[in-house]
Amino acid sequence: MLARIAFIGFGVVGQGLAEILLEQKEDLKKNYGFEYSVVAISDKMKGAVYDEKGLDLQQLLNVVKTTGKIEDYPEGITGWDSLKTITESNANLIIEVSWTDINTGEPALSHVKAAIGCHKHVVMTNKGPIALAARELMSMAKTNGIEIRFEGTVLSGTPALNLGVNNLANSKITKIAGIVNGTTNYILTEMEKGLSYEDALKQAQELGYAEADPTADVEGYDALGKIVILTNVVMDGTITKDQVPCEGITKITAQDIEAARSEGKRWKLIAGAELKEDGSVEAYVRPEKIPLDHPLAAVSGPINALTYTTKYLGDVTIVGPGAGREATGYALLTDILDIHRKISR
Ligand code: HSE
């Protein structure tokens, strides 16, 4: 496959993927027969450039680092907005890493629909479109004969979705539960070490774990989006986020942390989904006091973990990073390679 790539959005995650693509160019060709050319980048804040013959990705990254303006790239057509870039460029693979409103999924949702509508493959890390419309988008993609992938929406590059959908296929998953938000896990870990809530949150923001508006992390909405995705994509559920009781960590005080410690427990923000006898799935997000000898109690800092409870294997747990430039950039690379494998067969 020669992928002609267009980036929609070129922030931390997009640049993370760009760096990996540059670093791994030869290995991707040699080991997987995967070749690419980046033809377009369109970012709402940084501007846009398009060249049907391909852009120099290293030069683009340098331009973004020095001036912050994509339009300072010396060649190509500038000024195309995201929708024009998706529909009118010669790209055959759209990397959707723009901004998303978790309530409406926009503008990412429109980007994904436009890409599917003009028969272009899509990989994305934005939770909004998948939390709101996973089934609709997967069905549209099937009808239009293209592939969409979104591994990075849950646990970034740690292959939690692939594990559930592919590796544990028909293992009869009855329950999924875990720590799916790095910011809150970091805050709780630091509060246990004696830091105040405010200082721990500030650090999580400085380290780049938190969402643009950290309310989404601390009130549990980010974890809510992820458990909705897991429920609907892995457990074949049909839930919406409004059906999921959601409580974040904002009410947990230093006293609560101490009280848990004296009981031999620690607080974790747990997102879970359970299959009920009538075949429906119930999901939740809530802080729970976890006994110290439980595997999730040992998952600290920004690390995430997810346990699938299955009929044939019992519990299967995956632990790994859930956020970050490289870890999320890598999620996109695994999706790209997965599409490449599928369409090159
Ligand atoms: N803000 C999220 C987290 C980023 O802290 O886990 C990854 O979705």
mmCIF file of N, CA, C and O in Angstrom, residues 102-103 180-185 187-188 197 201 210-211 213-227 241 244-252 268-271 284-287:
data_model
loop_
_atom_site.group_PDB
_atom_site.id
_atom_site.type_symbol
_atom_site.label_atom_id
_atom_site.label_comp_id
_atom_site.label_asym_id
_atom_site.label_seq_id
_atom_site.Cartn_x
_atom_site.Cartn_y
_atom_site.Cartn_z
ATOM 1 N N ILE A 102 -16.895 16.390 23.557
ATOM 2 C CA ILE A 102 -17.368 15.053 23.926
ATOM 3 C C ILE A 102 -18.907 14.962 23.880
ATOM 4 O O ILE A 102 -19.469 13.896 23.701
ATOM 5 N N ASN A 103 -19.586 16.111 23.995
ATOM 6 C CA ASN A 103 -21.055 16.073 23.952
ATOM 7 C C ASN A 103 -21.607 15.962 22.543
ATOM 8 O O ASN A 103 -22.604 15.294 22.317
ATOM 9 N N VAL A 180 -8.953 3.864 33.448
ATOM 10 C CA VAL A 180 -8.830 4.277 32.046
ATOM 11 C C VAL A 180 -8.508 5.766 31.896
ATOM 12 O O VAL A 180 -8.507 6.263 30.782
ATOM 13 N N ASN A 181 -8.248 6.436 33.015
ATOM 14 C CA ASN A 181 -7.883 7.854 32.925
ATOM 15 C C ASN A 181 -6.576 8.096 33.684
ATOM 16 O O ASN A 181 -6.507 7.866 34.897
ATOM 17 N N GLY A 182 -5.561 8.539 32.951
ATOM 18 C CA GLY A 182 -4.241 8.720 33.542
ATOM 19 C C GLY A 182 -4.167 9.908 34.484
ATOM 20 O O GLY A 182 -3.501 9.856 35.518
ATOM 21 N N THR A 183 -4.861 10.984 34.136
ATOM 22 C CA THR A 183 -4.806 12.202 34.946
ATOM 23 C C THR A 183 -5.285 11.942 36.368
ATOM 24 O O THR A 183 -4.615 12.287 37.349
ATOM 25 N N THR A 184 -6.462 11.310 36.488
ATOM 26 C CA THR A 184 -7.022 11.081 37.831
ATOM 27 C C THR A 184 -6.183 10.061 38.599
ATOM 28 O O THR A 184 -6.010 10.181 39.816
ATOM 29 N N ASN A 185 -5.639 9.071 37.883
ATOM 30 C CA ASN A 185 -4.802 8.094 38.592
ATOM 31 C C ASN A 185 -3.522 8.753 39.091
ATOM 32 O O ASN A 185 -3.044 8.465 40.191
ATOM 33 N N ILE A 187 -3.277 11.974 39.882
ATOM 34 C CA ILE A 187 -3.655 12.845 41.009
ATOM 35 C C ILE A 187 -3.813 12.014 42.295
ATOM 36 O O ILE A 187 -3.281 12.368 43.352
ATOM 37 N N LEU A 188 -4.527 10.892 42.199
ATOM 38 C CA LEU A 188 -4.754 10.061 43.390
ATOM 39 C C LEU A 188 -3.421 9.524 43.939
ATOM 40 O O LEU A 188 -3.202 9.494 45.150
ATOM 41 N N TYR A 197 -4.616 18.221 46.122
ATOM 42 C CA TYR A 197 -5.353 17.953 44.879
ATOM 43 C C TYR A 197 -4.973 18.969 43.807
ATOM 44 O O TYR A 197 -4.663 18.617 42.661
ATOM 45 N N LEU A 201 -3.097 18.140 40.269
ATOM 46 C CA LEU A 201 -3.755 18.413 38.979
ATOM 47 C C LEU A 201 -2.860 19.297 38.113
ATOM 48 O O LEU A 201 -2.700 19.059 36.906
ATOM 49 N N ALA A 210 -3.549 15.684 31.041
ATOM 50 C CA ALA A 210 -4.930 16.150 31.182
ATOM 51 C C ALA A 210 -5.529 16.592 29.844
ATOM 52 O O ALA A 210 -4.804 16.979 28.923
ATOM 53 N N GLU A 211 -6.843 16.522 29.749
ATOM 54 C CA GLU A 211 -7.557 17.046 28.587
ATOM 55 C C GLU A 211 -7.430 18.576 28.585
ATOM 56 O O GLU A 211 -7.091 19.176 29.612
ATOM 57 N N ASP A 213 -9.625 20.804 28.759
ATOM 58 C CA ASP A 213 -10.372 21.222 29.940
ATOM 59 C C ASP A 213 -10.332 20.051 30.924
ATOM 60 O O ASP A 213 -11.007 19.046 30.727
ATOM 61 N N PRO A 214 -9.518 20.154 31.985
ATOM 62 C CA PRO A 214 -9.319 19.005 32.877
ATOM 63 C C PRO A 214 -10.574 18.579 33.643
ATOM 64 O O PRO A 214 -10.581 17.524 34.287
ATOM 65 N N THR A 215 -11.635 19.392 33.541
ATOM 66 C CA THR A 215 -12.904 18.966 34.153
ATOM 67 C C THR A 215 -13.300 17.602 33.599
ATOM 68 O O THR A 215 -13.848 16.755 34.306
ATOM 69 N N ALA A 216 -13.022 17.393 32.307
ATOM 70 C CA ALA A 216 -13.368 16.121 31.671
ATOM 71 C C ALA A 216 -12.672 14.949 32.362
ATOM 72 O O ALA A 216 -13.223 13.854 32.448
ATOM 73 N N ASP A 217 -11.469 15.178 32.869
ATOM 74 C CA ASP A 217 -10.761 14.113 33.581
ATOM 75 C C ASP A 217 -11.317 13.943 34.990
ATOM 76 O O ASP A 217 -11.763 12.863 35.366
ATOM 77 N N VAL A 218 -11.293 15.051 35.766
ATOM 78 C CA VAL A 218 -11.569 14.915 37.203
ATOM 79 C C VAL A 218 -13.032 14.617 37.517
ATOM 80 O O VAL A 218 -13.355 14.023 38.544
ATOM 81 N N GLU A 219 -13.948 15.007 36.619
ATOM 82 C CA GLU A 219 -15.361 14.674 36.843
ATOM 83 C C GLU A 219 -15.726 13.308 36.243
ATOM 84 O O GLU A 219 -16.875 12.879 36.293
ATOM 85 N N GLY A 220 -14.763 12.654 35.612
ATOM 86 C CA GLY A 220 -15.002 11.287 35.118
ATOM 87 C C GLY A 220 -15.534 11.204 33.690
ATOM 88 O O GLY A 220 -15.753 10.111 33.171
ATOM 89 N N TYR A 221 -15.724 12.352 33.012
ATOM 90 C CA TYR A 221 -16.341 12.306 31.671
ATOM 91 C C TYR A 221 -15.439 11.622 30.636
ATOM 92 O O TYR A 221 -15.922 10.972 29.711
ATOM 93 N N ASP A 222 -14.128 11.789 30.782
ATOM 94 C CA ASP A 222 -13.204 11.124 29.859
ATOM 95 C C ASP A 222 -13.307 9.600 30.033
ATOM 96 O O ASP A 222 -13.430 8.857 29.047
ATOM 97 N N ALA A 223 -13.320 9.159 31.284
ATOM 98 C CA ALA A 223 -13.476 7.718 31.558
ATOM 99 C C ALA A 223 -14.844 7.231 31.075
ATOM 100 O O ALA A 223 -14.975 6.109 30.551
ATOM 101 N N LEU A 224 -15.845 8.079 31.216
ATOM 102 C CA LEU A 224 -17.202 7.738 30.759
ATOM 103 C C LEU A 224 -17.202 7.466 29.251
ATOM 104 O O LEU A 224 -17.738 6.452 28.779
ATOM 105 N N GLY A 225 -16.572 8.367 28.477
ATOM 106 C CA GLY A 225 -16.490 8.167 27.031
ATOM 107 C C GLY A 225 -15.821 6.840 26.705
ATOM 108 O O GLY A 225 -16.256 6.089 25.824
ATOM 109 N N LYS A 226 -14.763 6.526 27.457
ATOM 110 C CA LYS A 226 -14.004 5.300 27.175
ATOM 111 C C LYS A 226 -14.812 4.044 27.519
ATOM 112 O O LYS A 226 -14.768 3.050 26.780
ATOM 113 N N ILE A 227 -15.567 4.075 28.612
ATOM 114 C CA ILE A 227 -16.327 2.858 28.968
ATOM 115 C C ILE A 227 -17.513 2.679 28.011
ATOM 116 O O ILE A 227 -17.914 1.553 27.708
ATOM 117 N N LYS A 241 -23.917 7.697 26.685
ATOM 118 C CA LYS A 241 -23.249 8.179 27.895
ATOM 119 C C LYS A 241 -24.247 8.680 28.943
ATOM 120 O O LYS A 241 -23.965 8.612 30.135
ATOM 121 N N VAL A 244 -25.133 6.220 31.787
ATOM 122 C CA VAL A 244 -24.066 5.689 32.648
ATOM 123 C C VAL A 244 -23.876 6.588 33.868
ATOM 124 O O VAL A 244 -23.533 7.768 33.722
ATOM 125 N N PRO A 245 -24.109 6.068 35.097
ATOM 126 C CA PRO A 245 -23.839 6.888 36.278
ATOM 127 C C PRO A 245 -22.345 7.223 36.342
ATOM 128 O O PRO A 245 -21.507 6.344 36.154
ATOM 129 N N CYS A 246 -22.051 8.488 36.576
ATOM 130 C CA CYS A 246 -20.645 8.918 36.474
ATOM 131 C C CYS A 246 -20.281 9.827 37.642
ATOM 132 O O CYS A 246 -20.903 10.865 37.840
ATOM 133 N N GLU A 247 -19.285 9.407 38.410
ATOM 134 C CA GLU A 247 -18.781 10.243 39.501
ATOM 135 C C GLU A 247 -17.273 10.317 39.378
ATOM 136 O O GLU A 247 -16.622 9.275 39.185
ATOM 137 N N GLY A 248 -16.718 11.516 39.478
ATOM 138 C CA GLY A 248 -15.269 11.688 39.361
ATOM 139 C C GLY A 248 -14.574 11.661 40.709
ATOM 140 O O GLY A 248 -15.086 11.050 41.667
ATOM 141 N N ILE A 249 -13.420 12.335 40.783
ATOM 142 C CA ILE A 249 -12.619 12.256 42.019
ATOM 143 C C ILE A 249 -12.625 13.563 42.810
ATOM 144 O O ILE A 249 -11.913 13.679 43.796
ATOM 145 N N THR A 250 -13.463 14.523 42.377
ATOM 146 C CA THR A 250 -13.357 15.852 42.998
ATOM 147 C C THR A 250 -13.789 15.880 44.470
ATOM 148 O O THR A 250 -13.432 16.793 45.197
ATOM 149 N N LYS A 251 -14.551 14.863 44.873
ATOM 150 C CA LYS A 251 -15.000 14.895 46.277
ATOM 151 C C LYS A 251 -14.045 14.149 47.204
ATOM 152 O O LYS A 251 -14.247 14.104 48.427
ATOM 153 N N ILE A 252 -13.004 13.523 46.649
ATOM 154 C CA ILE A 252 -12.085 12.747 47.498
ATOM 155 C C ILE A 252 -11.101 13.692 48.194
ATOM 156 O O ILE A 252 -10.386 14.459 47.543
ATOM 157 N N LYS A 268 -9.209 4.386 43.664
ATOM 158 C CA LYS A 268 -8.974 4.375 42.222
ATOM 159 C C LYS A 268 -10.263 4.798 41.532
ATOM 160 O O LYS A 268 -11.360 4.448 42.002
ATOM 161 N N LEU A 269 -10.139 5.528 40.428
ATOM 162 C CA LEU A 269 -11.334 5.828 39.642
ATOM 163 C C LEU A 269 -11.552 4.655 38.685
ATOM 164 O O LEU A 269 -10.740 4.408 37.789
ATOM 165 N N ILE A 270 -12.636 3.933 38.922
ATOM 166 C CA ILE A 270 -12.887 2.704 38.160
ATOM 167 C C ILE A 270 -14.010 2.938 37.139
ATOM 168 O O ILE A 270 -15.075 3.463 37.466
ATOM 169 N N ALA A 271 -13.729 2.528 35.910
ATOM 170 C CA ALA A 271 -14.773 2.506 34.879
ATOM 171 C C ALA A 271 -15.075 1.036 34.625
ATOM 172 O O ALA A 271 -14.163 0.227 34.464
ATOM 173 N N TYR A 284 -20.593 1.980 34.467
ATOM 174 C CA TYR A 284 -20.486 2.987 35.528
ATOM 175 C C TYR A 284 -19.080 3.576 35.545
ATOM 176 O O TYR A 284 -18.124 2.955 35.061
ATOM 177 N N VAL A 285 -18.973 4.752 36.137
ATOM 178 C CA VAL A 285 -17.661 5.343 36.461
ATOM 179 C C VAL A 285 -17.778 5.846 37.884
ATOM 180 O O VAL A 285 -18.666 6.650 38.190
ATOM 181 N N ARG A 286 -16.896 5.372 38.781
ATOM 182 C CA ARG A 286 -16.983 5.822 40.181
ATOM 183 C C ARG A 286 -15.657 5.552 40.906
ATOM 184 O O ARG A 286 -14.933 4.607 40.565
ATOM 185 N N PRO A 287 -15.358 6.357 41.922
ATOM 186 C CA PRO A 287 -14.170 6.053 42.720
ATOM 187 C C PRO A 287 -14.466 4.852 43.618
ATOM 188 O O PRO A 287 -15.571 4.754 44.170
#
